[in-house]
Amino acid sequence: MTELVATTPGLYPLPDWAKDTLSDLKGHQKHDLIGGDEDEETTAAYTEVREELVEDQTGAGLDRVVEGQARWDDMLAHPLAVHENVETRGIVRYYDNNNFYRDPVVTGDLTESGDVARELEAVADLRSPDDPNAEESEDAAPLQAVLPGPYSLTDLASDEHYGDEGEFLDAITEFLAGEVALFPDHETLFLLEPSLVEEPPGDGVDEHASEAIDRVASATDAEVVVHTYWGALEEKVHAHLLDADVDAIGYDFVNEVDDNLYNITEYGTKDSIALGLLDGQNTLVESPETVAERIEWIDERVPSQEFETTYLTTNTELFYLPENKYKEKLETLGAVVAPREVTA
């Protein structure tokens, strides 16, 4: 029987109390956003936010805990936006929605910065009390790292240094692999690849994109999930993605059911799977019973494959939601995997 693992693709909304606090500390202009050199007061505020986001997940009973990435002003572009050889310039629409990020323009060699690793180490420190016999260290849900996938990060960035599309993708790939190599122990790595759906790679690039994902995945011994969303992959892109040595592919069963089901039944998928079953952009909160019915519905339509692990998640990141709705979505995920109470 498949193991059900409740988790999320991260990028949580700021708690309500933190919005004004951080706005006052950071300023209100584009150049005031996070650049990797924030002062002590701002760092302390984000530490408090991080603690709260971890508590939200622990309280909801999730099986994997993410850092939450509340510090990522530029969503998926964040790892580049804080790099010393990247200039952030104009404001760019984040795919087809009303969020924006600073255009990260690469102007020099990309080498690992350790920025995301430091965030993960902060979570690990939170969950490893000084007392080695403390219960929390044994009972804590494993850590899950979250990064943009190499194709999506390349798609979101601009290049003024490498001068060749393929070389730029390779540079981003090596940068991300270097970041992963610095991560503390983690059970799972989610690589977010919405651009594979929104801006699908053409002939040749599709194969190259899958090779890039494979190279980032090889930098960790953790389970790697490539999560796609805002629709379904084109058939050829999906077929190439299956060649990447990853443990699971994530499918958006909120925005596109039929085409995702077709890809799985026609081409197969990995031994494990991630199901985006809760809407990360809609305030309507699904009940645990509804999510369980959706799992059963998919299982009935993929009778030829029993998955080692089924990751249950929202289809997109959660930063679109107000704080109360984000928490309710976590509660739903936790309730789906919670042990059932046995009654006589």
mmCIF file of C-alpha atoms in Angstrom:
data_model
loop_
_atom_site.group_PDB
_atom_site.id
_atom_site.type_symbol
_atom_site.label_atom_id
_atom_site.label_comp_id
_atom_site.label_asym_id
_atom_site.label_seq_id
_atom_site.Cartn_x
_atom_site.Cartn_y
_atom_site.Cartn_z
ATOM 1 C CA MET A 1 0.000 0.000 0.000
ATOM 2 C CA THR A 2 1.289 3.447 -0.858
ATOM 3 C CA GLU A 3 2.616 5.656 1.924
ATOM 4 C CA LEU A 4 0.683 8.933 2.114
ATOM 5 C CA VAL A 5 2.905 11.922 2.920
ATOM 6 C CA ALA A 6 1.281 15.301 3.608
ATOM 7 C CA THR A 7 3.461 18.219 2.597
ATOM 8 C CA THR A 8 3.488 21.505 0.675
ATOM 9 C CA PRO A 9 5.596 23.257 -1.967
ATOM 10 C CA GLY A 10 6.381 26.004 0.570
ATOM 11 C CA LEU A 11 6.383 29.794 -0.009
ATOM 12 C CA TYR A 12 3.938 30.707 2.724
ATOM 13 C CA PRO A 13 2.172 34.024 3.314
ATOM 14 C CA LEU A 14 3.531 36.324 5.991
ATOM 15 C CA PRO A 15 1.635 36.219 9.295
ATOM 16 C CA ASP A 16 -0.563 39.284 9.618
ATOM 17 C CA TRP A 17 1.484 40.712 12.510
ATOM 18 C CA ALA A 18 4.675 40.518 10.440
ATOM 19 C CA LYS A 19 3.468 42.484 7.418
ATOM 20 C CA ASP A 20 3.597 45.916 9.034
ATOM 21 C CA THR A 21 6.641 45.052 11.134
ATOM 22 C CA LEU A 22 8.719 43.975 8.156
ATOM 23 C CA SER A 23 7.426 46.774 5.966
ATOM 24 C CA ASP A 24 8.613 49.303 8.545
ATOM 25 C CA LEU A 25 11.976 47.575 8.929
ATOM 26 C CA LYS A 26 12.681 47.067 5.234
ATOM 27 C CA GLY A 27 11.130 50.155 3.709
ATOM 28 C CA HIS A 28 8.536 50.443 0.995
ATOM 29 C CA GLN A 29 10.517 50.676 -2.253
ATOM 30 C CA LYS A 30 11.781 48.075 -4.708
ATOM 31 C CA HIS A 31 15.364 48.533 -3.602
ATOM 32 C CA ASP A 32 14.305 47.832 0.000
ATOM 33 C CA LEU A 33 13.426 44.206 -0.682
ATOM 34 C CA ILE A 34 15.588 41.346 0.573
ATOM 35 C CA GLY A 35 19.092 41.384 -0.848
ATOM 36 C CA GLY A 36 20.865 38.952 1.443
ATOM 37 C CA ASP A 37 22.354 41.669 3.648
ATOM 38 C CA GLU A 38 19.449 42.475 5.975
ATOM 39 C CA ASP A 39 20.153 44.022 9.365
ATOM 40 C CA GLU A 40 19.818 42.351 12.780
ATOM 41 C CA GLU A 41 16.290 43.613 13.451
ATOM 42 C CA THR A 42 15.011 42.326 10.116
ATOM 43 C CA THR A 43 16.793 39.018 10.605
ATOM 44 C CA ALA A 44 15.235 38.676 14.043
ATOM 45 C CA ALA A 45 11.771 39.357 12.646
ATOM 46 C CA TYR A 46 12.186 36.673 9.981
ATOM 47 C CA THR A 47 13.451 34.262 12.635
ATOM 48 C CA GLU A 48 10.217 34.794 14.535
ATOM 49 C CA VAL A 49 8.210 34.292 11.348
ATOM 50 C CA ARG A 50 10.117 31.089 10.588
ATOM 51 C CA GLU A 51 9.346 29.709 14.041
ATOM 52 C CA GLU A 52 5.656 30.439 13.558
ATOM 53 C CA LEU A 53 5.508 28.816 10.120
ATOM 54 C CA VAL A 54 7.191 25.677 11.417
ATOM 55 C CA GLU A 55 4.746 25.560 14.314
ATOM 56 C CA ASP A 56 1.842 25.873 11.864
ATOM 57 C CA GLN A 57 2.997 22.751 10.039
ATOM 58 C CA THR A 58 3.815 20.800 13.174
ATOM 59 C CA GLY A 59 0.447 21.662 14.694
ATOM 60 C CA ALA A 60 -1.346 20.568 11.529
ATOM 61 C CA GLY A 61 0.407 17.203 11.575
ATOM 62 C CA LEU A 62 2.233 17.444 8.245
ATOM 63 C CA ASP A 63 4.733 14.716 7.426
ATOM 64 C CA ARG A 64 7.355 17.104 6.038
ATOM 65 C CA VAL A 65 8.282 20.541 7.340
ATOM 66 C CA VAL A 66 9.473 23.291 5.001
ATOM 67 C CA GLU A 67 11.163 26.558 5.913
ATOM 68 C CA GLY A 68 8.240 28.510 4.489
ATOM 69 C CA GLN A 69 10.313 30.971 2.431
ATOM 70 C CA ALA A 70 8.530 34.006 3.864
ATOM 71 C CA ARG A 71 11.775 35.889 3.222
ATOM 72 C CA TRP A 72 11.557 35.253 -0.545
ATOM 73 C CA ASP A 73 10.331 38.637 -1.805
ATOM 74 C CA ASP A 74 10.915 37.435 -5.378
ATOM 75 C CA MET A 75 9.217 34.029 -5.077
ATOM 76 C CA LEU A 76 11.082 31.467 -7.177
ATOM 77 C CA ALA A 77 13.664 34.016 -8.347
ATOM 78 C CA HIS A 78 14.891 34.594 -4.789
ATOM 79 C CA PRO A 79 18.049 32.408 -4.923
ATOM 80 C CA LEU A 80 19.324 34.563 -7.788
ATOM 81 C CA ALA A 81 17.998 37.876 -6.455
ATOM 82 C CA VAL A 82 20.335 37.666 -3.442
ATOM 83 C CA HIS A 83 23.409 36.565 -5.419
ATOM 84 C CA GLU A 84 26.395 38.904 -5.588
ATOM 85 C CA ASN A 85 26.738 38.507 -9.372
ATOM 86 C CA VAL A 86 23.091 39.264 -10.074
ATOM 87 C CA GLU A 87 21.510 42.710 -10.455
ATOM 88 C CA THR A 88 17.791 43.075 -9.813
ATOM 89 C CA ARG A 89 16.193 45.566 -12.186
ATOM 90 C CA GLY A 90 12.668 46.066 -13.488
ATOM 91 C CA ILE A 91 9.538 44.576 -11.998
ATOM 92 C CA VAL A 92 8.245 41.539 -13.921
ATOM 93 C CA ARG A 93 4.872 39.800 -13.716
ATOM 94 C CA TYR A 94 5.150 36.377 -12.088
ATOM 95 C CA TYR A 95 3.593 34.155 -14.750
ATOM 96 C CA ASP A 96 -0.069 34.961 -15.420
ATOM 97 C CA ASN A 97 -1.075 36.356 -12.051
ATOM 98 C CA ASN A 98 -0.997 39.596 -10.105
ATOM 99 C CA ASN A 99 2.297 38.992 -8.306
ATOM 100 C CA PHE A 100 5.566 40.538 -9.392
ATOM 101 C CA TYR A 101 9.276 40.004 -8.833
ATOM 102 C CA ARG A 102 12.484 41.874 -9.561
ATOM 103 C CA ASP A 103 14.079 40.773 -12.822
ATOM 104 C CA PRO A 104 17.302 38.979 -11.813
ATOM 105 C CA VAL A 105 19.961 39.861 -14.390
ATOM 106 C CA VAL A 106 23.029 37.631 -14.230
ATOM 107 C CA THR A 107 26.140 39.742 -14.805
ATOM 108 C CA GLY A 108 28.906 37.414 -13.613
ATOM 109 C CA ASP A 109 29.777 33.833 -12.772
ATOM 110 C CA LEU A 110 27.173 31.980 -10.726
ATOM 111 C CA THR A 111 28.580 30.114 -7.763
ATOM 112 C CA GLU A 112 26.691 28.758 -4.766
ATOM 113 C CA SER A 113 25.901 31.407 -2.135
ATOM 114 C CA GLY A 114 24.574 29.255 0.717
ATOM 115 C CA ASP A 115 21.596 31.574 1.245
ATOM 116 C CA VAL A 116 18.935 28.842 1.112
ATOM 117 C CA ALA A 117 21.161 26.468 3.088
ATOM 118 C CA ARG A 118 21.330 29.008 5.931
ATOM 119 C CA GLU A 119 17.537 29.200 6.018
ATOM 120 C CA LEU A 120 17.318 25.412 6.283
ATOM 121 C CA GLU A 121 19.992 25.306 8.966
ATOM 122 C CA ALA A 122 17.912 27.772 10.953
ATOM 123 C CA VAL A 123 14.967 25.353 10.791
ATOM 124 C CA ALA A 124 17.193 22.451 11.774
ATOM 125 C CA ASP A 125 18.426 24.460 14.765
ATOM 126 C CA LEU A 126 14.844 25.191 15.799
ATOM 127 C CA ARG A 127 14.042 21.500 15.817
ATOM 128 C CA SER A 128 17.222 20.280 17.536
ATOM 129 C CA PRO A 129 17.039 21.443 21.146
ATOM 130 C CA ASP A 130 20.236 21.741 23.157
ATOM 131 C CA ASP A 131 19.036 18.830 25.239
ATOM 132 C CA PRO A 132 19.635 15.741 23.026
ATOM 133 C CA ASN A 133 17.061 13.819 25.044
ATOM 134 C CA ALA A 134 14.278 16.263 24.325
ATOM 135 C CA GLU A 135 11.227 14.647 22.769
ATOM 136 C CA GLU A 136 10.892 17.144 19.946
ATOM 137 C CA SER A 137 14.101 16.092 18.242
ATOM 138 C CA GLU A 138 12.826 12.511 17.912
ATOM 139 C CA ASP A 139 9.238 13.277 17.008
ATOM 140 C CA ALA A 140 9.791 16.151 14.607
ATOM 141 C CA ALA A 141 8.659 15.611 11.026
ATOM 142 C CA PRO A 142 11.597 15.417 8.615
ATOM 143 C CA LEU A 143 12.835 18.545 6.862
ATOM 144 C CA GLN A 144 11.914 19.220 3.257
ATOM 145 C CA ALA A 145 13.964 21.605 1.116
ATOM 146 C CA VAL A 146 12.335 23.682 -1.620
ATOM 147 C CA LEU A 147 14.070 25.181 -4.644
ATOM 148 C CA PRO A 148 13.076 26.407 -8.086
ATOM 149 C CA GLY A 149 13.906 23.865 -10.740
ATOM 150 C CA PRO A 150 16.717 24.790 -13.150
ATOM 151 C CA TYR A 151 14.473 25.277 -16.169
ATOM 152 C CA SER A 152 12.024 27.572 -14.335
ATOM 153 C CA LEU A 153 14.765 29.647 -12.712
ATOM 154 C CA THR A 154 16.460 30.080 -16.077
ATOM 155 C CA ASP A 155 13.125 31.062 -17.617
ATOM 156 C CA LEU A 156 12.519 33.691 -14.915
ATOM 157 C CA ALA A 157 16.004 35.245 -15.175
ATOM 158 C CA SER A 158 17.900 37.376 -17.705
ATOM 159 C CA ASP A 159 21.431 36.725 -18.903
ATOM 160 C CA GLU A 160 24.091 39.348 -19.580
ATOM 161 C CA HIS A 161 27.082 37.128 -18.925
ATOM 162 C CA TYR A 162 26.921 33.655 -20.461
ATOM 163 C CA GLY A 163 25.512 34.712 -23.826
ATOM 164 C CA ASP A 164 24.111 31.346 -24.854
ATOM 165 C CA GLU A 165 20.765 29.835 -23.871
ATOM 166 C CA GLY A 166 22.178 26.361 -23.296
ATOM 167 C CA GLU A 167 25.202 27.633 -21.404
ATOM 168 C CA PHE A 168 22.940 29.788 -19.235
ATOM 169 C CA LEU A 169 20.786 26.784 -18.321
ATOM 170 C CA ASP A 170 23.929 24.824 -17.477
ATOM 171 C CA ALA A 171 25.194 27.660 -15.262
ATOM 172 C CA ILE A 172 21.883 27.875 -13.383
ATOM 173 C CA THR A 173 21.953 24.100 -12.997
ATOM 174 C CA GLU A 174 25.429 24.074 -11.491
ATOM 175 C CA PHE A 175 24.453 26.973 -9.225
ATOM 176 C CA LEU A 176 21.426 25.081 -7.876
ATOM 177 C CA ALA A 177 23.371 21.836 -7.498
ATOM 178 C CA GLY A 178 25.986 23.753 -5.522
ATOM 179 C CA GLU A 179 23.287 25.197 -3.274
ATOM 180 C CA VAL A 180 21.811 21.731 -2.639
ATOM 181 C CA ALA A 181 25.227 20.351 -1.729
ATOM 182 C CA LEU A 182 25.349 22.884 1.138
ATOM 183 C CA PHE A 183 21.954 21.908 2.588
ATOM 184 C CA PRO A 184 21.759 20.307 6.026
ATOM 185 C CA ASP A 185 20.173 16.851 6.275
ATOM 186 C CA HIS A 186 16.800 16.804 4.562
ATOM 187 C CA GLU A 187 14.379 14.011 3.760
ATOM 188 C CA THR A 188 12.870 15.445 0.592
ATOM 189 C CA LEU A 189 13.711 18.074 -2.003
ATOM 190 C CA PHE A 190 10.873 19.708 -3.938
ATOM 191 C CA LEU A 191 12.028 21.254 -7.226
ATOM 192 C CA LEU A 192 9.324 23.630 -8.449
ATOM 193 C CA GLU A 193 9.021 23.688 -12.247
ATOM 194 C CA PRO A 194 5.945 25.691 -13.309
ATOM 195 C CA SER A 195 7.743 26.965 -16.417
ATOM 196 C CA LEU A 196 7.720 23.458 -17.873
ATOM 197 C CA VAL A 197 3.958 24.004 -18.168
ATOM 198 C CA GLU A 198 3.716 27.785 -18.652
ATOM 199 C CA GLU A 199 6.670 28.185 -21.047
ATOM 200 C CA PRO A 200 7.319 24.641 -22.287
ATOM 201 C CA PRO A 201 10.762 23.994 -23.751
ATOM 202 C CA GLY A 202 11.013 23.292 -27.452
ATOM 203 C CA ASP A 203 12.794 20.510 -29.274
ATOM 204 C CA GLY A 204 16.226 19.840 -27.835
ATOM 205 C CA VAL A 205 15.699 22.173 -24.900
ATOM 206 C CA ASP A 206 13.142 19.734 -23.432
ATOM 207 C CA GLU A 207 15.780 17.015 -23.223
ATOM 208 C CA HIS A 208 18.335 19.498 -21.909
ATOM 209 C CA ALA A 209 15.895 20.660 -19.207
ATOM 210 C CA SER A 210 15.420 17.094 -17.983
ATOM 211 C CA GLU A 211 19.184 16.539 -17.907
ATOM 212 C CA ALA A 212 19.502 19.727 -15.847
ATOM 213 C CA ILE A 213 16.915 18.477 -13.337
ATOM 214 C CA ASP A 214 18.784 15.202 -13.149
ATOM 215 C CA ARG A 215 22.030 17.018 -12.311
ATOM 216 C CA VAL A 216 20.437 19.051 -9.512
ATOM 217 C CA ALA A 217 18.787 15.915 -8.121
ATOM 218 C CA SER A 218 22.114 14.104 -8.081
ATOM 219 C CA ALA A 219 23.448 16.655 -5.578
ATOM 220 C CA THR A 220 21.354 15.145 -2.771
ATOM 221 C CA ASP A 221 20.644 11.703 -1.350
ATOM 222 C CA ALA A 222 17.140 12.842 -0.397
ATOM 223 C CA GLU A 223 13.941 11.917 -2.235
ATOM 224 C CA VAL A 224 13.484 14.401 -5.080
ATOM 225 C CA VAL A 225 10.060 15.517 -6.300
ATOM 226 C CA VAL A 226 9.761 17.648 -9.445
ATOM 227 C CA HIS A 227 6.522 19.539 -8.925
ATOM 228 C CA THR A 228 4.731 20.988 -11.962
ATOM 229 C CA TYR A 229 1.621 23.147 -11.866
ATOM 230 C CA TRP A 230 -0.753 25.552 -13.581
ATOM 231 C CA GLY A 231 -1.806 22.860 -15.980
ATOM 232 C CA ALA A 232 -0.308 19.762 -17.540
ATOM 233 C CA LEU A 233 2.971 19.082 -19.279
ATOM 234 C CA GLU A 234 3.036 18.649 -23.029
ATOM 235 C CA GLU A 235 3.399 14.968 -23.881
ATOM 236 C CA LYS A 236 6.979 15.219 -25.130
ATOM 237 C CA VAL A 237 8.090 17.333 -22.173
ATOM 238 C CA HIS A 238 6.526 14.779 -19.831
ATOM 239 C CA ALA A 239 8.227 11.914 -21.645
ATOM 240 C CA HIS A 240 11.628 13.607 -21.330
ATOM 241 C CA LEU A 241 11.011 14.415 -17.667
ATOM 242 C CA LEU A 242 10.554 10.702 -16.983
ATOM 243 C CA ASP A 243 14.186 10.240 -18.036
ATOM 244 C CA ALA A 244 15.394 12.382 -15.119
ATOM 245 C CA ASP A 245 16.598 10.354 -12.149
ATOM 246 C CA VAL A 246 14.095 11.707 -9.632
ATOM 247 C CA ASP A 247 11.743 9.884 -7.280
ATOM 248 C CA ALA A 248 8.436 11.541 -8.093
ATOM 249 C CA ILE A 249 6.741 13.988 -10.429
ATOM 250 C CA GLY A 250 4.052 16.328 -9.138
ATOM 251 C CA TYR A 251 0.810 16.852 -11.074
ATOM 252 C CA ASP A 252 -1.692 19.698 -10.759
ATOM 253 C CA PHE A 253 -5.070 18.030 -10.330
ATOM 254 C CA VAL A 254 -6.774 21.332 -9.578
ATOM 255 C CA ASN A 255 -6.178 23.213 -12.831
ATOM 256 C CA GLU A 256 -5.947 20.259 -15.207
ATOM 257 C CA VAL A 257 -7.315 16.803 -14.479
ATOM 258 C CA ASP A 258 -7.784 15.105 -17.851
ATOM 259 C CA ASP A 259 -4.411 15.903 -19.436
ATOM 260 C CA ASN A 260 -2.461 15.009 -16.302
ATOM 261 C CA LEU A 261 -4.333 11.729 -15.994
ATOM 262 C CA TYR A 262 -3.659 11.076 -19.679
ATOM 263 C CA ASN A 263 0.093 11.641 -19.245
ATOM 264 C CA ILE A 264 0.208 9.221 -16.311
ATOM 265 C CA THR A 265 -1.827 6.462 -17.931
ATOM 266 C CA GLU A 266 -0.295 6.830 -21.392
ATOM 267 C CA TYR A 267 3.378 7.262 -20.471
ATOM 268 C CA GLY A 268 3.530 6.081 -16.867
ATOM 269 C CA THR A 269 5.276 8.020 -14.146
ATOM 270 C CA LYS A 270 7.842 7.477 -11.410
ATOM 271 C CA ASP A 271 7.548 4.919 -8.611
ATOM 272 C CA SER A 272 6.229 7.700 -6.371
ATOM 273 C CA ILE A 273 3.920 10.586 -7.219
ATOM 274 C CA ALA A 274 2.927 14.020 -5.903
ATOM 275 C CA LEU A 275 -0.720 15.001 -6.227
ATOM 276 C CA GLY A 276 -1.623 18.692 -6.193
ATOM 277 C CA LEU A 277 -5.143 18.247 -4.839
ATOM 278 C CA LEU A 278 -5.754 21.447 -2.868
ATOM 279 C CA ASP A 279 -6.021 24.799 -4.613
ATOM 280 C CA GLY A 280 -3.131 27.003 -3.487
ATOM 281 C CA GLN A 281 -4.741 30.126 -4.940
ATOM 282 C CA ASN A 282 -8.384 29.768 -3.927
ATOM 283 C CA THR A 283 -9.676 30.635 -0.466
ATOM 284 C CA LEU A 284 -12.286 27.871 -0.644
ATOM 285 C CA VAL A 285 -10.924 25.256 1.772
ATOM 286 C CA GLU A 286 -11.320 21.624 0.773
ATOM 287 C CA SER A 287 -12.507 19.147 3.393
ATOM 288 C CA PRO A 288 -10.380 16.092 4.253
ATOM 289 C CA GLU A 289 -13.187 13.921 2.905
ATOM 290 C CA THR A 290 -13.071 15.708 -0.449
ATOM 291 C CA VAL A 291 -9.314 15.242 -0.702
ATOM 292 C CA ALA A 292 -9.623 11.556 0.220
ATOM 293 C CA GLU A 293 -12.261 11.108 -2.489
ATOM 294 C CA ARG A 294 -9.941 12.712 -5.040
ATOM 295 C CA ILE A 295 -7.129 10.332 -4.076
ATOM 296 C CA GLU A 296 -9.451 7.364 -4.474
ATOM 297 C CA TRP A 297 -10.731 8.702 -7.816
ATOM 298 C CA ILE A 298 -7.186 8.956 -9.209
ATOM 299 C CA ASP A 299 -6.209 5.589 -7.784
ATOM 300 C CA GLU A 300 -9.137 3.927 -9.553
ATOM 301 C CA ARG A 301 -8.041 5.411 -12.860
ATOM 302 C CA VAL A 302 -4.404 4.339 -12.530
ATOM 303 C CA PRO A 303 -4.953 0.685 -11.615
ATOM 304 C CA SER A 304 -1.759 -0.504 -13.267
ATOM 305 C CA GLN A 305 0.589 1.221 -10.819
ATOM 306 C CA GLU A 306 0.902 1.138 -7.042
ATOM 307 C CA PHE A 307 3.011 4.035 -5.835
ATOM 308 C CA GLU A 308 5.662 3.652 -3.165
ATOM 309 C CA THR A 309 4.878 7.127 -1.827
ATOM 310 C CA THR A 310 2.056 9.520 -2.657
ATOM 311 C CA TYR A 311 2.862 13.096 -1.670
ATOM 312 C CA LEU A 312 -0.334 15.028 -0.931
ATOM 313 C CA THR A 313 0.048 18.729 -1.476
ATOM 314 C CA THR A 314 -1.431 21.945 -2.725
ATOM 315 C CA ASN A 315 -1.086 22.435 -6.453
ATOM 316 C CA THR A 316 0.802 25.749 -6.112
ATOM 317 C CA GLU A 317 2.728 27.640 -3.472
ATOM 318 C CA LEU A 318 0.550 29.065 -0.684
ATOM 319 C CA PHE A 319 1.676 32.696 -0.518
ATOM 320 C CA TYR A 320 -1.392 33.752 -2.518
ATOM 321 C CA LEU A 321 -3.681 32.959 0.416
ATOM 322 C CA PRO A 322 -4.599 35.019 3.485
ATOM 323 C CA GLU A 323 -3.083 33.696 6.687
ATOM 324 C CA ASN A 324 -6.243 32.047 8.035
ATOM 325 C CA LYS A 325 -6.948 30.170 4.779
ATOM 326 C CA TYR A 326 -3.348 29.018 4.473
ATOM 327 C CA LYS A 327 -3.600 27.510 7.951
ATOM 328 C CA GLU A 328 -6.887 25.805 7.154
ATOM 329 C CA LYS A 329 -5.328 24.207 4.057
ATOM 330 C CA LEU A 330 -2.521 22.834 6.245
ATOM 331 C CA GLU A 331 -5.100 21.451 8.655
ATOM 332 C CA THR A 332 -6.870 19.666 5.804
ATOM 333 C CA LEU A 333 -3.638 18.064 4.598
ATOM 334 C CA GLY A 334 -2.800 16.913 8.098
ATOM 335 C CA ALA A 335 -6.283 15.504 8.675
ATOM 336 C CA VAL A 336 -6.104 13.367 5.515
ATOM 337 C CA VAL A 337 -3.078 11.460 6.826
ATOM 338 C CA ALA A 338 -4.025 11.498 10.518
ATOM 339 C CA PRO A 339 -4.547 8.068 12.074
ATOM 340 C CA ARG A 340 -8.209 7.178 12.118
ATOM 341 C CA GLU A 341 -9.780 6.822 15.554
ATOM 342 C CA VAL A 342 -11.026 3.268 16.070
ATOM 343 C CA THR A 343 -14.429 2.960 17.682
ATOM 344 C CA ALA A 344 -16.087 -0.187 18.985
#
